[in-house]
Coordinates of C-alpha atoms in Angstrom, one line a residue:
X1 CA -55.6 30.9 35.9
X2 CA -56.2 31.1 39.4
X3 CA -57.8 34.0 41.8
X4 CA -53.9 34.5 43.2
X5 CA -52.5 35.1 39.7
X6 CA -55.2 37.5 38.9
X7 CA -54.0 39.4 41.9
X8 CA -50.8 39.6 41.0
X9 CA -51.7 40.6 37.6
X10 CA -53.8 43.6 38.8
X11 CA -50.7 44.8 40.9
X12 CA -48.6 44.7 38.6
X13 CA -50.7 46.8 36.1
X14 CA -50.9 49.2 38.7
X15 CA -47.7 49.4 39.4
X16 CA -47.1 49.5 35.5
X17 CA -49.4 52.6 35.2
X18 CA -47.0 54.6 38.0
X19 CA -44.0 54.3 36.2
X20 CA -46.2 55.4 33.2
X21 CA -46.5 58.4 34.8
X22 CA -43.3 59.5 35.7
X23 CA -42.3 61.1 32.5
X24 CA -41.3 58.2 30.0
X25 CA -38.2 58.8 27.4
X26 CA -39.9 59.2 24.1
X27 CA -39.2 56.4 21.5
X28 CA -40.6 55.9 17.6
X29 CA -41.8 52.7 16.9
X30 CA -41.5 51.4 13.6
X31 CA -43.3 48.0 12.3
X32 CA -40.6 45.6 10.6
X33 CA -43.2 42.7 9.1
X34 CA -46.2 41.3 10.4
X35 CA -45.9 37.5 12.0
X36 CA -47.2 35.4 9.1
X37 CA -46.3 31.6 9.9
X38 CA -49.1 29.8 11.8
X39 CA -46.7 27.7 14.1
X40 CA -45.5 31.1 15.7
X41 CA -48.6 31.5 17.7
X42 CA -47.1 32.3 21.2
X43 CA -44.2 33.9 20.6
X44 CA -42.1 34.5 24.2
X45 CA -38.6 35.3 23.6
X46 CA -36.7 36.9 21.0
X47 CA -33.2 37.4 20.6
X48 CA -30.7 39.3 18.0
X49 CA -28.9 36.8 16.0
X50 CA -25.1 36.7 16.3
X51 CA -24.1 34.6 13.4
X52 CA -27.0 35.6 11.0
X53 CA -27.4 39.4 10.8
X54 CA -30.4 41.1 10.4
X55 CA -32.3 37.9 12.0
X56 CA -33.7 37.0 15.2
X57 CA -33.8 33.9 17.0
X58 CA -37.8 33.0 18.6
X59 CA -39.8 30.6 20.0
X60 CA -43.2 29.7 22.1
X61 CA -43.8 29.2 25.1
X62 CA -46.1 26.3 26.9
X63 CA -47.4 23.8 25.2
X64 CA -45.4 23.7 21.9
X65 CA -42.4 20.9 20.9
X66 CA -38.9 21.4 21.9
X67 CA -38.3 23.9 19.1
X68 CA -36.7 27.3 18.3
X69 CA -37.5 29.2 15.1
X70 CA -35.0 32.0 13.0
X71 CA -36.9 34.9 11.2
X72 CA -35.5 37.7 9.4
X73 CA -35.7 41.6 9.6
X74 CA -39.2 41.2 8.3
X75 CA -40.7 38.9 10.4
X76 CA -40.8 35.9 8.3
X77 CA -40.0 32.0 8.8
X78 CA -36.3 31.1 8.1
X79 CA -35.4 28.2 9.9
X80 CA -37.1 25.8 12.5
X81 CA -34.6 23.6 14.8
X82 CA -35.9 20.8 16.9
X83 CA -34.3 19.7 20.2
X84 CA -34.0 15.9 19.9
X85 CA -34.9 14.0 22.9
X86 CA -36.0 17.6 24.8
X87 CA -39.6 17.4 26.2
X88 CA -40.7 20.7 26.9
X89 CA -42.6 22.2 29.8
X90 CA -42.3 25.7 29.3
X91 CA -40.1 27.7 27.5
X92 CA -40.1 31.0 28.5
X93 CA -37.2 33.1 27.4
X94 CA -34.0 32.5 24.9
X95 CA -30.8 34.5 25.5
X96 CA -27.3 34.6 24.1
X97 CA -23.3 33.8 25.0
X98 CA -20.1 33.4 24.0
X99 CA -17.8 30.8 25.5
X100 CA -14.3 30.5 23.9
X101 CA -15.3 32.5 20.9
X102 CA -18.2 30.6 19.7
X103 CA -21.7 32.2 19.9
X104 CA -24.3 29.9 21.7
X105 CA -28.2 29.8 22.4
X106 CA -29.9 29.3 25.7
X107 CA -33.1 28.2 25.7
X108 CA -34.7 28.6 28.8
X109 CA -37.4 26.1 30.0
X110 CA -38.1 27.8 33.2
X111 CA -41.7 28.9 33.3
X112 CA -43.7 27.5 36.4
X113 CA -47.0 29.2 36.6
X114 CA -48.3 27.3 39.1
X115 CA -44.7 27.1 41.7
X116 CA -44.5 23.8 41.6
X117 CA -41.3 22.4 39.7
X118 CA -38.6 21.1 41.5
X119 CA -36.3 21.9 38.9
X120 CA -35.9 24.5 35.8
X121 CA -33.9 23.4 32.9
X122 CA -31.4 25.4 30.7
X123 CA -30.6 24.1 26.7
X124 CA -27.3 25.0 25.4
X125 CA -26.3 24.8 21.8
X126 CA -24.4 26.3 19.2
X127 CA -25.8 28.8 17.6
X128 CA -26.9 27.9 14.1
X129 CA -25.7 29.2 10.7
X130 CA -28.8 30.3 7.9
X131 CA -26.2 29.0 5.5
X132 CA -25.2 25.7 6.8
X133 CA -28.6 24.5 7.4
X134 CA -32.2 23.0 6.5
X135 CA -35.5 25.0 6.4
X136 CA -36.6 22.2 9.3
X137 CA -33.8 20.7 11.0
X138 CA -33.0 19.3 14.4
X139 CA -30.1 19.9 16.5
X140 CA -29.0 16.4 18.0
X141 CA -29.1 15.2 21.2
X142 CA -25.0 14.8 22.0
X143 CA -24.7 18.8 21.0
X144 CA -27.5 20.0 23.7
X145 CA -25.9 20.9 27.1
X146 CA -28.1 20.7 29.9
X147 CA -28.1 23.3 33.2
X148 CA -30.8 22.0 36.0
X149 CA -30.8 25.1 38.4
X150 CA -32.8 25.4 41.7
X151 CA -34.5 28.6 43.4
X152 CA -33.3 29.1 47.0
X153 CA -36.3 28.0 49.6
X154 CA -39.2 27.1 47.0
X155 CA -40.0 27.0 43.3
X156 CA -40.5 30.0 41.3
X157 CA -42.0 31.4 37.7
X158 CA -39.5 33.2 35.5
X159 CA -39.7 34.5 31.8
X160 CA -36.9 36.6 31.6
X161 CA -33.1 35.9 31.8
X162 CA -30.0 37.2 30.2
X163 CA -26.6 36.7 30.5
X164 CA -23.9 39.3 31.4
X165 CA -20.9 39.2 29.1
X166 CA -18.5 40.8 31.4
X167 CA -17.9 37.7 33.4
X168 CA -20.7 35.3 31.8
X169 CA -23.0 35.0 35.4
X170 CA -26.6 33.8 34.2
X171 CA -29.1 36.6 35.7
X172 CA -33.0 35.2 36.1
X173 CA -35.7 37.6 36.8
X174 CA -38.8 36.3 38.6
X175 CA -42.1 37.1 37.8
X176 CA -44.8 36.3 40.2
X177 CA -43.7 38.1 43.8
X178 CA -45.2 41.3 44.6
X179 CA -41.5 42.4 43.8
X180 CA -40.2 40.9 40.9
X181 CA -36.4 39.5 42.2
X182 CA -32.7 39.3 40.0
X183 CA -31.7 35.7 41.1
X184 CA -28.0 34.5 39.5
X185 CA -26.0 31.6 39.0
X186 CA -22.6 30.9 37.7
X187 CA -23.8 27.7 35.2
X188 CA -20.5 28.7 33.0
X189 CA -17.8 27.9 35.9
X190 CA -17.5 24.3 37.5
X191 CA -19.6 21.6 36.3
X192 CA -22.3 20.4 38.4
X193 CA -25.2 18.9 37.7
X194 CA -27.3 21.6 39.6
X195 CA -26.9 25.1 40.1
X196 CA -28.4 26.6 42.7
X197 CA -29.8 30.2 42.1
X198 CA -29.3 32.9 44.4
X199 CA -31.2 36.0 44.9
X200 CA -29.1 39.2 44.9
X201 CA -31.7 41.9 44.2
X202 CA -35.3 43.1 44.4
X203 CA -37.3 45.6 42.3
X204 CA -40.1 48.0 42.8
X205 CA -42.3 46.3 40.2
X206 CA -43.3 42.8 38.9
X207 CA -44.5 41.2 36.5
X208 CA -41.5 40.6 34.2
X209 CA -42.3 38.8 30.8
X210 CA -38.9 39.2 29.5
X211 CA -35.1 40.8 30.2
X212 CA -32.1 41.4 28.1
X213 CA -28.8 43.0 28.0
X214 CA -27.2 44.8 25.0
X215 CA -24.2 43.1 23.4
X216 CA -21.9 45.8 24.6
X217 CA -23.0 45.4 27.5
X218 CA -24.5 49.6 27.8
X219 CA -27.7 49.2 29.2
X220 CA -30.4 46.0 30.5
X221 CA -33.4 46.1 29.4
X222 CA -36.6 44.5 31.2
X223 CA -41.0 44.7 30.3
X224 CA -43.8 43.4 31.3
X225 CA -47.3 43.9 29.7
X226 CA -47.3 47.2 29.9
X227 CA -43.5 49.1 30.4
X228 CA -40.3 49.0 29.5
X229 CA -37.2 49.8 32.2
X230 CA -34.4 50.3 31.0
X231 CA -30.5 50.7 33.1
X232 CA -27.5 52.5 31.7
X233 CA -24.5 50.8 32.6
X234 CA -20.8 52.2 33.3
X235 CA -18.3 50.9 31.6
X236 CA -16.4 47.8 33.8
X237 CA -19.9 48.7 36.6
X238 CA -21.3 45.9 38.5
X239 CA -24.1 44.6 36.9
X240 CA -25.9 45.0 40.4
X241 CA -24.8 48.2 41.1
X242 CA -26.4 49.7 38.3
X243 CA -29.6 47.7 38.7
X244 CA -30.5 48.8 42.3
X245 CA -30.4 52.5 41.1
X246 CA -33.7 53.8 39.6
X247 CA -34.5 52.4 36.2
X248 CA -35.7 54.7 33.5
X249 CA -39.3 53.9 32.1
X250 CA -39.1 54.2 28.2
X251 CA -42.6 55.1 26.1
X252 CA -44.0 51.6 24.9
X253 CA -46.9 51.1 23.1
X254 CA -48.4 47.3 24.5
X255 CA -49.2 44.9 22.5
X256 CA -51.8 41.9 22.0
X257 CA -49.7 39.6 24.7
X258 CA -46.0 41.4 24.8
X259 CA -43.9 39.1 26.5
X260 CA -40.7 39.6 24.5
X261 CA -37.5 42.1 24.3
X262 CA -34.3 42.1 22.7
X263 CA -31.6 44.9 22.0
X264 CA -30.8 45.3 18.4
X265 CA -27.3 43.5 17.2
X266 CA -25.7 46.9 16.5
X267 CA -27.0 48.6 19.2
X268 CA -29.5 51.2 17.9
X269 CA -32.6 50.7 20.1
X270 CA -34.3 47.2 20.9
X271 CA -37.1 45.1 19.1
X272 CA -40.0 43.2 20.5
X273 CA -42.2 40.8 19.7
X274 CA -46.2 39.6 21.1
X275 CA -47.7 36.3 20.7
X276 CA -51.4 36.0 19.3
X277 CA -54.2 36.0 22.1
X278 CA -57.4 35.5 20.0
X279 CA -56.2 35.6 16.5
X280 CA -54.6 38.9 17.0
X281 CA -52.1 40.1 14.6
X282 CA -48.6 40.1 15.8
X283 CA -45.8 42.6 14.8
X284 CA -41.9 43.3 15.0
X285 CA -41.5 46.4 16.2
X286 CA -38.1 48.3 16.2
X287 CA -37.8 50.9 19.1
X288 CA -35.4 53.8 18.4
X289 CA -34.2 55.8 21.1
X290 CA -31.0 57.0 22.7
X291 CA -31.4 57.2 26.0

């Protein structure tokens, strides 16, 4: 890693350790399973599972295939899909939506640690059923939808994205800028064969390993290492409206390498999920609070 990234690091830790301090809203933390499988080893996004209830949707980040992985309530290996014909550089988040009543999966390809891709890549497909599939299977290439999407200016590293229901907009966080920044882009409208991203909102922190927003669409939910913020959301608000008030920092234990976040399918609190640094032992943990 280089000297600049340390920097950033060490700011945002600090700026992690303020928000600490301000009073967090208590939460209980409750282990669901221990990772067991050996292939989930760098575990950076997590997501509630539409179609298969009580699961959640995973994968790694750099360096693995072009694959996605389904684990139940307990943390253990369901399903693995492969991406046919994907290479991947750097998956870094997965995120949910529904287009004409079908639940889909978006796999997002977009981490650049180093600023220097001239494009970041978005994989759409249907979102598999535990019933109507193989323990290993692989999604073909004619049912993956592509989204290339460009940052305004220069290249940046994002691990966190989301999707707001309300109207569909992709929303990207970046992570590297000594304020992270909410970039969006409307992939689901006319069909390009780029989509430009377009910043519409800076935050007081950086950092940001991972993003989501509840189902209802209540609340957003962003981490990094070391805190959670979390947004209430009126009903029918603007999604940017609500997220350039004050977040609320919830009480989070951190975890080996936490770089994962998702609100639970029915809405009671949020789960997240670490990769393995060193060996370490890796956990599911449910996070129950009403804010």
């Amino acid at each position: 890693m280089q000297r600049t990234h340390f920097l950033v690091l060490f700011i945002a830790l600090l700026l992690s350790f303020g928000a600490a301090a301000q009073n967090p809203m208590p939460t209980t933390r409750t282990s669901h399973g221990k990772i067991q499988a050996p292939e989930l080893d760098e575990l950076s996004g997590i997501v509630a599972s539409m179609n298969n209830p009580g699961s959640f949707w995973v994968h790694n980040d750099s360096g693995d295939k072009a694959r996605f992985f389904l684990i139940d309530s307990t943390a253990q290996l369901q399903r693995t899909f492969y991406l046919e014909g994907i290479q991947a550089i750097d998956m870094e988040d997965i995120a949910w939506v529904q287009r004409n009543g079908v639940n889909y999966l978006i796999l997002a390809d977009i981490g650049d640690n180093l600023g220097r891709r001239q494009d970041i890549r978005l994989y759409l497909v249907k979102e598999p059923k535990l019933a109507e599939s193989k323990t290993v299977d692989t999604i073909r290439a004619a049912a993956i939808e592509t989204k290339v999407l460009q940052y305004p200016g220069k290249a940046r590293d994002s691990e966190a994205l989301f999707v707001d229901p309300l109207d569909n907009k992709l929303y990207m966080v970046s992570k590297r800028e000594f304020q992270s920044a909410l970039y969006t882009a409307d992939i689901f409208g006319q069909e390009r064969s780029s989509y430009q991203l377009r910043e519409v909102l800076k935050f007081p922190f950086t950092f940001i390993t991972a993003a989501d927003m509840a189902m209802d669409r209540r609340a957003v939910l962003m981490k990094n290492l070391t805190t959670i913020f979390y947004w209430p959301i009126g009903d029918q608000e603007p999604l940017i409206k609500a997220l350039a008030k004050p977040s609320v920092t919830l009480q989070y234990d951190p975890e080996p390498q936490g770089e994962a976040i998702t609100f639970s399918r029915e809405g009671e609190g949020f789960f997240t999920i670490s990769e393995r640094p060193f060996g370490l032992d890796s956990y599911l943990y449910h996070y129950h609070t009403k804010p």
